[in-house]
Each structure stands twice: as structure tokens, then as C-alpha cells.
XYZ file of N, CA, C and O in Angstrom:
720
model
N 293.829 356.758 207.520
C 293.517 355.630 208.849
C 293.912 354.447 208.673
O 294.554 353.088 209.202
N 293.337 353.138 207.098
C 293.137 352.225 206.956
C 294.808 352.070 206.614
O 295.311 351.037 206.954
N 295.906 352.856 206.274
C 296.950 353.147 206.300
C 297.813 352.747 207.092
O 298.911 351.870 207.108
N 297.414 353.216 208.304
C 298.488 353.194 209.256
C 298.362 352.275 210.224
O 299.050 351.633 210.709
N 297.058 351.481 209.812
C 296.709 350.337 210.967
C 297.332 348.988 209.755
O 297.919 348.373 210.473
N 297.239 349.183 208.506
C 298.342 348.356 208.010
C 299.458 348.284 207.799
O 300.738 347.430 208.504
N 300.385 349.442 208.389
C 301.597 349.852 208.440
C 302.101 349.125 209.787
O 303.109 348.510 210.072
N 301.214 349.812 211.146
C 301.319 348.823 212.282
C 301.360 347.631 212.015
O 301.837 346.782 212.780
N 300.276 347.303 211.408
C 300.114 345.421 211.367
C 301.666 345.211 211.063
O 301.891 344.505 211.391
N 302.154 345.329 209.769
C 303.574 344.983 209.203
C 304.516 345.033 209.862
O 305.085 344.521 210.325
N 304.440 346.398 211.191
C 305.682 346.832 211.649
C 305.511 345.467 213.197
O 306.798 344.634 213.326
N 304.379 345.252 213.650
C 304.432 344.411 214.599
C 304.586 342.604 214.055
O 305.608 342.083 214.974
N 304.400 342.692 212.446
C 305.019 341.080 212.384
C 306.245 341.599 211.789
O 306.849 340.037 212.234
N 306.749 342.084 211.482
C 308.303 342.220 211.729
C 308.712 342.296 213.312
O 309.576 341.322 212.565
N 308.408 342.740 214.031
C 309.221 342.215 215.307
C 309.057 341.309 215.593
O 310.260 340.630 216.314
N 308.004 340.482 215.851
C 307.557 339.454 216.212
C 308.689 338.144 215.381
O 308.972 337.462 215.951
N 309.341 338.258 213.897
C 309.448 337.675 213.499
C 311.047 337.903 213.418
O 312.089 336.911 213.790
N 311.555 338.776 214.010
C 312.439 339.647 214.295
C 313.070 338.331 215.651
O 314.352 338.005 215.859
N 312.512 338.795 216.784
C 312.664 337.707 217.823
C 312.733 336.268 217.428
O 313.304 335.707 218.111
N 312.036 335.842 216.454
C 312.118 334.358 216.281
C 313.468 334.103 215.563
O 313.651 333.245 215.862
N 313.784 334.523 215.144
C 314.962 334.509 214.678
C 316.327 334.961 215.221
O 317.533 334.243 215.262
N 315.945 335.913 215.925
C 317.330 336.358 217.401
C 317.419 334.970 218.167
O 317.802 334.701 219.233
N 316.429 333.921 218.377
C 316.391 332.803 219.629
C 317.214 331.709 219.133
O 317.505 331.082 219.916
N 317.856 332.043 218.039
C 319.188 330.929 217.463
C 320.314 331.633 217.437
O 320.905 332.379 216.786
N 321.141 330.886 218.155
C 323.044 331.656 218.156
C 323.586 330.830 216.602
O 323.988 329.768 216.484
N 323.177 331.588 215.432
C 323.269 331.239 214.205
C 325.487 330.602 213.596
O 325.579 330.171 213.176
N 326.017 330.963 214.459
C 327.087 330.755 214.513
C 328.058 329.067 214.790
O 328.802 328.860 214.703
N 326.883 328.550 215.726
C 327.127 327.466 216.354
C 326.295 326.526 215.133
O 326.484 325.063 215.490
N 326.588 327.009 213.969
C 325.975 325.978 212.526
C 326.959 326.028 211.809
O 327.532 327.175 211.464
N 327.089 324.790 210.786
C 328.116 324.969 210.361
C 326.734 324.829 208.942
O 325.721 324.837 208.474
N 327.870 325.373 207.562
C 327.093 325.521 205.761
C 326.978 324.706 205.764
O 328.069 323.226 206.170
N 326.581 323.936 204.680
C 326.374 322.863 203.888
C 327.642 322.106 203.464
O 327.922 321.018 203.824
N 328.799 323.584 202.781
C 330.168 323.341 202.803
C 330.701 322.566 203.210
O 331.705 322.180 203.387
N 330.651 322.723 204.937
C 331.286 322.527 205.693
C 331.334 320.947 206.981
O 331.744 320.447 207.482
N 329.834 320.478 206.346
C 329.535 319.063 206.754
C 329.719 318.249 206.117
O 329.071 318.156 204.704
N 330.130 316.797 206.534
C 330.197 315.813 205.368
C 329.245 315.090 205.245
O 329.105 315.061 204.016
N 327.747 314.978 205.950
C 326.605 314.366 205.865
C 325.774 314.978 205.084
O 325.550 314.828 203.765
N 325.834 316.543 204.786
C 325.444 317.352 203.583
C 325.895 317.008 202.158
O 325.218 316.677 201.422
N 327.401 316.904 202.107
C 328.302 316.756 201.338
C 327.629 315.250 200.689
O 327.092 315.117 199.311
N 327.559 314.415 201.443
C 327.597 312.630 200.841
C 326.079 313.032 200.821
O 325.129 312.023 199.752
N 324.995 313.464 201.276
C 323.406 313.230 200.794
C 322.890 314.603 199.933
O 321.334 314.096 199.753
N 323.299 314.929 199.448
C 322.892 316.435 199.067
C 322.393 316.028 197.815
O 321.221 316.554 196.963
N 322.724 314.970 196.664
C 321.909 314.213 195.637
C 320.045 313.930 195.773
O 319.871 313.370 194.952
N 320.340 313.582 197.473
C 318.861 312.824 197.894
C 318.033 313.988 197.400
O 316.598 313.643 196.688
N 317.941 315.237 197.677
C 317.016 316.669 197.510
C 316.754 316.437 195.654
O 315.582 316.514 195.407
N 317.350 316.430 194.941
C 317.467 316.233 193.572
C 316.923 315.038 193.138
O 315.985 315.070 192.111
N 317.106 313.671 193.096
C 316.957 312.550 193.061
C 315.827 311.977 193.684
O 315.176 310.723 193.205
N 315.324 312.660 194.482
C 314.356 312.093 195.663
C 314.413 310.801 195.662
O 313.349 309.785 195.932
N 315.570 310.107 196.338
C 315.844 308.653 196.483
C 315.927 308.520 198.348
O 315.942 307.493 198.557
N 315.544 309.880 198.541
C 315.169 309.602 200.117
C 314.484 308.946 201.148
O 313.579 308.386 200.074
N 314.745 307.699 201.850
C 313.957 306.796 202.634
C 312.370 307.676 203.257
O 312.966 308.531 203.667
N 311.225 307.265 203.537
C 310.654 307.797 203.968
C 310.468 307.443 206.059
O 311.238 306.325 205.875
N 309.793 308.013 206.505
C 309.956 307.879 207.773
C 308.447 308.196 208.038
O 307.508 308.922 207.825
N 308.302 307.405 209.189
C 306.730 307.580 209.989
C 306.838 307.015 211.543
O 307.724 306.606 211.760
N 306.025 307.590 211.859
C 305.933 307.586 213.370
C 305.507 305.786 213.702
O 304.415 305.534 212.837
N 306.249 305.324 214.395
C 306.123 303.810 214.623
C 304.292 303.842 215.725
O 304.470 304.524 216.483
N 303.447 303.428 214.977
C 301.931 303.121 215.756
C 302.612 302.877 217.173
O 302.876 301.586 217.385
N 301.470 303.583 218.053
C 301.351 303.424 219.609
C 302.884 304.072 220.369
O 302.929 303.483 221.250
N 303.432 304.173 219.905
C 305.001 304.413 220.613
C 304.933 305.957 220.777
O 306.130 306.731 221.558
N 303.733 306.869 220.413
C 303.679 308.502 221.056
C 303.708 308.124 222.580
O 302.622 307.803 222.910
N 304.443 309.587 223.096
C 304.345 309.428 224.841
C 304.465 310.261 225.025
O 304.869 311.595 224.268
N 302.833 311.401 225.522
C 302.653 313.072 225.828
C 302.759 312.842 226.993
O 302.591 312.908 227.788
N 304.064 314.042 227.045
C 304.507 314.808 228.361
C 304.058 316.528 228.924
O 302.563 316.774 227.831
N 304.093 316.706 229.572
C 303.018 318.378 229.859
C 304.040 319.320 228.978
O 302.805 320.381 228.686
N 304.944 318.828 228.988
C 305.352 320.217 227.212
C 306.155 319.518 226.029
O 307.511 320.033 225.787
N 305.895 318.080 225.989
C 306.586 317.455 225.081
C 306.340 316.467 224.786
O 305.567 315.833 225.438
N 306.387 315.908 223.476
C 306.093 314.865 222.857
C 307.476 313.935 222.350
O 308.654 313.768 221.868
N 306.837 312.465 222.640
C 308.494 311.332 222.320
C 307.342 310.701 221.581
O 306.455 309.991 221.739
N 308.716 310.383 220.162
C 308.391 309.339 219.243
C 309.054 308.328 218.823
O 310.018 308.636 219.199
N 308.685 307.827 217.996
C 309.882 306.721 217.310
C 309.465 306.925 215.927
O 308.241 306.418 215.856
N 310.725 307.609 215.337
C 310.490 307.153 213.853
C 310.901 306.175 213.093
O 312.346 305.586 213.429
N 310.213 305.406 212.383
C 310.455 304.430 211.564
C 310.842 304.163 209.937
O 310.139 305.331 209.754
N 311.967 303.949 209.569
C 312.758 304.647 207.905
C 311.647 303.146 207.437
O 311.831 301.601 207.357
N 310.878 303.676 206.230
C 309.812 302.716 205.595
C 310.556 302.147 204.388
O 309.893 301.082 204.013
N 311.747 302.416 204.298
C 312.509 301.765 203.190
C 313.166 300.472 203.651
O 313.335 299.703 203.197
N 313.939 300.699 204.815
C 314.902 299.532 205.565
C 314.554 299.289 206.408
O 314.699 299.915 207.812
N 313.281 299.035 206.814
C 312.246 298.509 208.025
C 313.352 297.630 209.302
O 312.923 297.635 210.505
N 314.327 297.104 208.772
C 315.599 296.513 209.570
C 316.236 297.208 210.433
O 316.919 297.437 211.439
N 316.094 298.629 209.993
C 316.566 299.638 211.078
C 316.260 299.863 212.251
O 314.948 300.006 212.078
N 316.742 299.727 213.143
C 315.825 300.347 214.545
C 315.243 301.302 214.206
O 315.951 302.840 213.636
N 314.148 301.318 214.948
C 313.732 303.103 214.662
C 314.598 304.329 215.687
O 315.154 303.888 216.244
N 313.986 305.164 215.381
C 315.152 306.277 215.921
C 314.029 307.021 216.553
O 313.078 307.562 216.555
N 314.314 306.826 218.321
C 313.960 308.307 219.487
C 313.684 309.613 218.685
O 314.794 310.156 217.913
N 312.418 310.165 218.761
C 312.699 311.279 218.257
C 311.524 312.724 219.953
O 310.241 311.690 220.263
N 312.004 313.876 219.820
C 311.467 314.198 221.302
C 311.324 315.541 220.481
O 312.066 316.536 219.970
N 310.268 315.980 220.626
C 309.424 317.577 220.343
C 309.400 317.776 221.367
O 308.036 318.284 222.317
N 309.844 319.350 221.736
C 310.101 319.886 223.097
C 309.362 321.301 222.775
O 309.496 322.237 221.850
N 308.489 321.748 223.735
C 307.700 323.457 223.591
C 308.478 323.481 224.239
O 308.214 323.696 225.989
N 308.865 325.029 224.009
C 309.791 326.036 224.923
C 308.922 327.452 224.737
O 308.041 327.658 223.670
N 310.022 328.282 225.932
C 309.462 329.826 225.805
C 309.629 330.197 224.480
O 310.121 330.042 223.808
N 308.782 331.385 224.268
C 309.238 331.784 223.142
C 307.821 331.626 222.028
O 308.852 331.624 220.857
N 307.402 330.757 222.264
C 306.917 329.794 220.521
C 307.925 329.440 220.015
O 307.814 329.073 219.107
N 309.099 328.861 220.686
C 310.243 327.848 220.498
C 309.970 326.052 220.387
O 309.270 325.590 221.618
N 310.216 325.622 219.652
C 309.701 324.362 219.126
C 311.088 323.575 218.843
O 311.816 323.873 217.954
N 311.616 322.279 219.857
C 312.612 321.779 219.554
C 312.304 320.423 219.201
O 311.972 319.904 219.614
N 313.242 320.011 217.989
C 312.849 318.846 217.698
C 314.471 317.970 217.426
O 315.267 318.259 216.901
N 314.639 316.547 218.423
C 315.920 315.895 218.631
C 315.671 314.718 217.941
O 314.759 313.914 218.524
N 316.313 314.439 217.171
C 315.988 312.760 216.553
C 317.200 312.005 216.782
O 318.539 312.716 216.719
N 317.243 311.018 217.414
C 318.937 310.109 217.932
C 318.377 309.264 217.649
O 317.718 308.365 216.759
N 319.326 307.973 217.835
C 319.938 306.324 217.607
C 319.362 306.109 218.883
O 320.056 306.608 219.924
N 318.464 304.404 219.232
C 318.483 304.367 220.158
C 319.682 303.665 221.263
O 320.151 304.462 222.087
N 320.617 302.853 220.445
C 321.950 302.668 221.080
C 323.074 302.444 219.768
O 323.234 302.220 219.084
N 323.610 304.376 220.059
C 324.332 304.316 218.714
C 325.873 303.986 219.347
O 325.962 302.912 219.892
N 327.009 303.463 218.196
C 327.532 303.205 218.227
C 328.758 303.688 219.207
O 329.665 303.598 220.008
N 328.828 305.149 218.855
C 329.167 306.307 219.208
C 328.206 307.019 219.955
O 327.361 307.067 218.952
N 328.463 307.989 220.665
C 327.279 309.129 221.177
C 327.389 310.139 220.846
O 328.690 310.546 220.087
N 326.419 311.026 220.257
C 326.548 312.123 219.392
C 326.446 313.094 219.750
O 326.131 313.325 221.161
N 327.264 314.131 219.394
C 326.976 315.194 220.093
C 325.564 315.902 220.754
O 324.755 316.269 220.336
N 325.694 316.218 222.460
C 324.927 317.636 222.666
C 325.572 318.412 223.292
O 326.111 318.079 224.275
N 324.478 319.165 223.090
C 324.880 320.730 224.430
C 324.848 319.692 225.464
O 323.581 319.230 226.420
N 325.502 320.570 226.640
C 325.868 319.842 227.818
C 325.508 321.282 228.828
O 325.281 320.623 230.089
N 325.961 322.025 228.494
C 325.857 323.185 229.201
C 325.209 324.185 228.339
O 325.003 324.247 226.933
N 324.276 325.259 228.810
C 323.422 326.463 228.182
C 324.480 327.088 227.605
O 323.988 327.553 225.991
N 325.619 327.486 227.581
C 326.511 327.725 226.916
C 326.548 327.345 225.304
O 327.075 327.860 224.297
N 327.226 326.091 225.380
C 327.368 325.007 223.954
C 326.028 324.963 223.660
O 325.688 324.527 222.382
N 324.407 325.255 223.833
C 323.408 325.151 223.766
C 323.397 325.919 222.077
O 323.962 327.143 222.134
N 322.590 325.391 221.577
C 321.874 326.433 220.011
C 321.775 327.906 219.815
O 321.040 328.518 219.652
N 320.264 327.362 221.073
C 319.267 328.214 221.520
C 319.527 328.973 222.504
O 320.788 328.772 223.212
N 319.528 330.885 222.371
C 320.102 331.380 223.125
C 319.021 331.009 224.608
O 318.089 330.807 224.766
N 320.352 331.324 225.633
C 319.628 330.772 227.214
C 318.403 331.011 227.727
O 317.446 330.621 228.196
N 317.629 332.467 227.120
C 316.372 332.950 227.764
C 315.469 331.941 226.834
O 314.150 331.976 227.522
N 315.238 331.605 225.933
C 314.254 330.173 225.232
C 314.465 328.713 225.858
O 313.059 328.689 225.094
N 315.352 328.582 226.348
C 315.419 327.244 226.987
C 314.459 326.712 227.909
O 313.906 325.783 227.688
N 313.972 327.303 228.591
C 312.872 326.834 229.509
C 311.404 326.683 228.672
O 311.238 326.764 227.733
N 311.110 325.348 229.436
C 309.887 324.756 229.305
C 309.003 325.578 228.899
O 308.852 326.127 230.075
N 307.504 325.681 228.301
C 306.336 326.304 227.842
C 305.497 325.298 229.118
O 305.765 324.238 229.016
N 304.717 326.096 230.012
C 304.146 325.423 230.917
C 302.908 325.099 230.807
O 302.110 323.916 230.856
N 302.432 325.312 229.719
C 300.649 325.719 229.298
C 300.835 325.296 228.028
O 300.672 326.064 226.688
N 300.580 323.824 227.615
C 300.356 322.964 226.412
C 299.293 322.506 226.159
O 299.075 321.256 227.013
N 298.409 323.024 225.168
C 297.527 321.655 224.919
C 298.126 320.484 223.673
O 298.108 321.216 222.375
N 297.638 319.584 224.135
C 298.234 318.450 223.565
C 296.980 317.872 222.378
O 296.020 317.244 223.844
N 296.762 317.221 221.599
C 295.839 316.081 221.245
C 296.005 315.536 220.628
O 296.948 315.656 219.062
N 295.644 314.031 221.245
C 296.339 313.133 219.704
C 295.043 312.766 219.060
O 293.932 311.793 219.508
N 295.408 312.461 217.467
C 294.574 311.783 216.974
C 295.003 310.026 216.473
O 296.050 310.058 216.630
N 294.196 309.532 215.420
C 294.697 308.558 214.629
C 295.708 308.720 213.407
O 296.689 307.585 213.646
N 296.322 309.834 212.954
C 296.853 309.581 211.895
C 298.167 311.379 212.509
O 298.565 311.584 211.487
N 297.897 311.794 213.694
C 298.745 312.859 213.889
C 298.486 313.301 214.977
O 297.410 312.889 215.770
N 299.615 314.452 215.756
C 299.455 315.153 216.961
C 298.830 316.154 216.552
O 299.673 316.879 215.711
N 298.581 317.527 217.809
C 298.508 318.365 217.402
C 298.698 319.308 218.952
O 298.052 318.775 219.965
N 299.215 320.243 218.798
C 299.625 321.159 219.789
C 299.332 322.606 219.801
O 299.646 322.728 218.424
N 298.862 323.098 221.014
C 298.664 324.436 220.995
C 299.376 324.872 222.313
O 298.976 324.460 223.412
N 300.118 325.971 221.841
C 300.783 326.864 223.190
C 300.982 328.260 222.650
O 301.446 328.784 221.777
N 300.004 328.884 223.540
C 300.491 330.730 222.781
C 299.564 331.220 221.631
O 299.023 330.544 221.504
N 300.477 331.184 221.047
C 299.988 331.383 219.669
C 300.507 330.957 218.163
O 299.949 331.142 216.929
N 300.763 329.594 219.148
C 302.053 328.729 218.430
C 300.567 327.201 218.136
O 300.105 326.923 219.089
N 300.663 326.770 217.236
C 300.508 325.209 216.546
C 301.157 324.518 215.808
O 301.669 325.016 215.143
N 301.506 323.443 216.470
C 302.326 322.300 215.757
C 301.453 321.261 215.550
O 300.555 320.621 216.463
N 301.589 320.912 214.422
C 300.609 319.577 213.704
C 302.055 318.924 213.218
O 302.787 318.944 212.621
N 301.898 317.131 213.889
C 302.890 315.939 213.453
C 302.345 315.307 212.996
O 301.375 314.303 213.560
N 302.516 314.946 211.906
C 301.677 314.140 210.967
C 302.501 312.613 211.320
O 303.837 312.686 210.890
N 301.825 311.462 211.301
C 302.621 309.662 211.671
C 302.772 309.755 210.353
O 304.008 308.879 210.502
N 302.144 309.299 208.678
C 303.243 308.861 208.072
C 302.542 309.384 206.449
O 301.347 309.384 206.327
N 303.417 310.223 205.832
C 305.056 310.466 206.584
C 305.354 311.192 207.779
O 304.397 311.789 207.563
N 306.271 311.481 208.188
C 306.703 312.153 209.229
C 306.529 313.617 208.967
O 307.834 313.657 207.804
N 306.143 314.528 209.012
C 305.981 315.741 208.371
C 305.646 316.692 210.038
O 304.999 316.036 211.061
N 306.554 317.778 210.724
C 305.965 318.658 211.409
C 305.375 319.894 211.004
O 306.620 320.881 209.619
N 304.783 320.817 211.179
C 304.568 321.826 210.555
C 303.505 322.890 211.711
O 303.217 322.062 212.732
N 304.427 324.230 211.568
C 304.161 324.877 212.690
C 303.578 326.614 212.373
O 303.509 326.947 210.963
N 302.815 326.825 212.871
C 301.951 327.895 212.317
C 301.824 328.678 213.755
O 302.033 328.262 214.961
N 301.800 329.845 213.009
C 301.668 330.944 214.551
C 301.027 332.213 214.138
O 300.406 332.267 212.551
N 299.369 332.366 214.948
C 298.596 333.150 214.634
C 297.830 332.128 213.512
O 297.455 333.431 212.674
N 297.480 331.247 213.339
C 296.732 330.677 211.933
C 297.954 330.638 210.713
O 297.396 330.177 209.687
N 299.176 331.191 210.711
C 299.863 331.684 209.604
C 301.295 330.329 209.123
O 301.641 330.227 210.354
N 301.336 329.903 207.952
C 302.453 328.733 208.550
C 303.772 329.450 208.213
O 303.713 330.406 207.756
N 304.597 328.879 208.921
C 305.872 329.611 209.454
C 307.067 328.800 209.183
O 308.065 329.380 208.177
N 306.571 327.186 209.161
C 307.897 326.430 208.989
C 306.992 324.898 208.579
O 306.183 324.581 209.497
N 307.323 324.365 207.812
C 307.384 322.462 207.882
C 308.609 321.895 207.837
O 309.371 322.313 207.143
N 308.880 320.848 208.248
C 310.050 319.922 208.563
C 309.522 318.612 207.563
O 308.307 317.744 208.106
N 310.227 318.252 206.949
C 310.291 317.154 205.901
C 308.651 317.201 205.277
O 308.262 315.903 204.787
N 308.415 318.162 205.083
C 306.939 318.204 203.989
C 307.610 317.945 202.522
O 306.296 317.062 202.435
N 308.729 317.537 202.220
C 309.136 316.564 200.868
C 309.142 315.579 201.053
O 309.623 314.796 200.131
N 309.406 314.701 202.215
C 309.800 313.637 202.553
C 310.855 313.311 202.752
O 311.405 312.042 202.240
N 311.817 314.139 202.388
C 313.435 314.086 202.258
C 314.437 313.827 203.162
O 315.211 313.763 202.607
N 313.895 313.232 204.687
C 314.449 313.350 205.767
C 315.059 311.996 205.580
O 314.652 311.218 205.005
N 316.776 311.998 206.455
C 317.792 310.947 206.048
C 317.994 311.060 207.176
O 318.688 311.951 207.241
N 318.316 309.817 208.088
C 319.247 309.757 209.075
C 320.674 309.212 208.665
O 320.271 307.916 208.571
N 321.624 309.315 208.963
C 322.773 308.474 208.853
C 322.928 308.146 209.759
O 323.621 308.343 210.988
N 322.797 306.299 210.221
C 323.033 305.783 211.324
C 324.672 305.654 210.972
O 325.118 304.701 210.008
N 325.514 305.498 212.386
C 326.586 304.616 212.671
C 326.364 302.939 212.162
O 325.907 302.741 212.655
N 327.476 302.734 211.157
C 328.235 301.951 211.275
C 329.271 301.053 211.366
O 330.161 301.526 211.283
């Protein structure tokens, strides 16, 4: 009986994780070998030369299903802050978008649902999101998901049912290549 429960629990976790994996259309991504940005910046991971990023104090704007922040490069303070949007979507999907405020050239963004990397069923915004801001982080809970956004250094951590699922910029190696 105990073994059956364990096997059932493992099956449920497997099915839920498969659902998360299928929320993204992987054919719309490049590999590192295909992306010039990756080739130019690959050394940062081994050399740990990357600049750090922190949330600009007082820049967070909390909406009903998204958070907007400004990120400052802590090594190059003259660089303009980068707008960052974290959106909470259906099926416990979290979308992180970082852009430039006034780029020399507009960056590509999905203009239609078919061009988006997310499967169309997951794009609708989550309606019930609990958001709480502290002095050094933001916390969000929606459904079984929790998101922790730490301000300095900027990191995003996602947990599902209390278990860590994903961490963004955990090693502080984020690098945003601005147009010059």
C-alpha cells in the first residue's frame, strides 16, 4: 500500500512536470552555437566577469498579474536602467522580459500568438495573484507556484508546491548586451 502511494505520487509529479515542459515551443529557440550573443559571452560563465544587476530602489510597480521593475548594471552605472516585466500566466507560467528603455534599434518581440514561444493556451494572464513587497525582495503566490524576486543581486526563484523548480541569475552571471 505504501509503495502504491509512492508510485502514484511519482506519476503525478511526472505528469505535472511534463505539462510545464510542453508549455514552450522549443523549435522557436536557437542553440548557443546558433546565437552570436552566446558565442561572444560564453567566457563570462567560466571567468565570472559578468556585471551584476540590481533592482533600482523604488522602481517596482505591482499590477494585478505582473510586476514591472528597473534593473541597474552595478558595474557600469552610466548604462541606462533596463525595464523588466515579470508576468504571471495560466498553468503556473512565469514570463520574464528585459528590454532597453530607448534602444537604437527595436528588438524582436512576438507580434502574434503564433510567433510567441509560449503555447497559445498558456498566454492568458493569471487572475488571482498574491503579491507582497518587502525591503529587499518581492514575493508572489499564484496557485501552487511561488516566485521570489530578490533585489540585490537581481535573482528570480520559482517554487512549485514548496519545491525549487527554477532559478534565474542565481550565480550573478546575467549579461544584457546593449546596442551601441
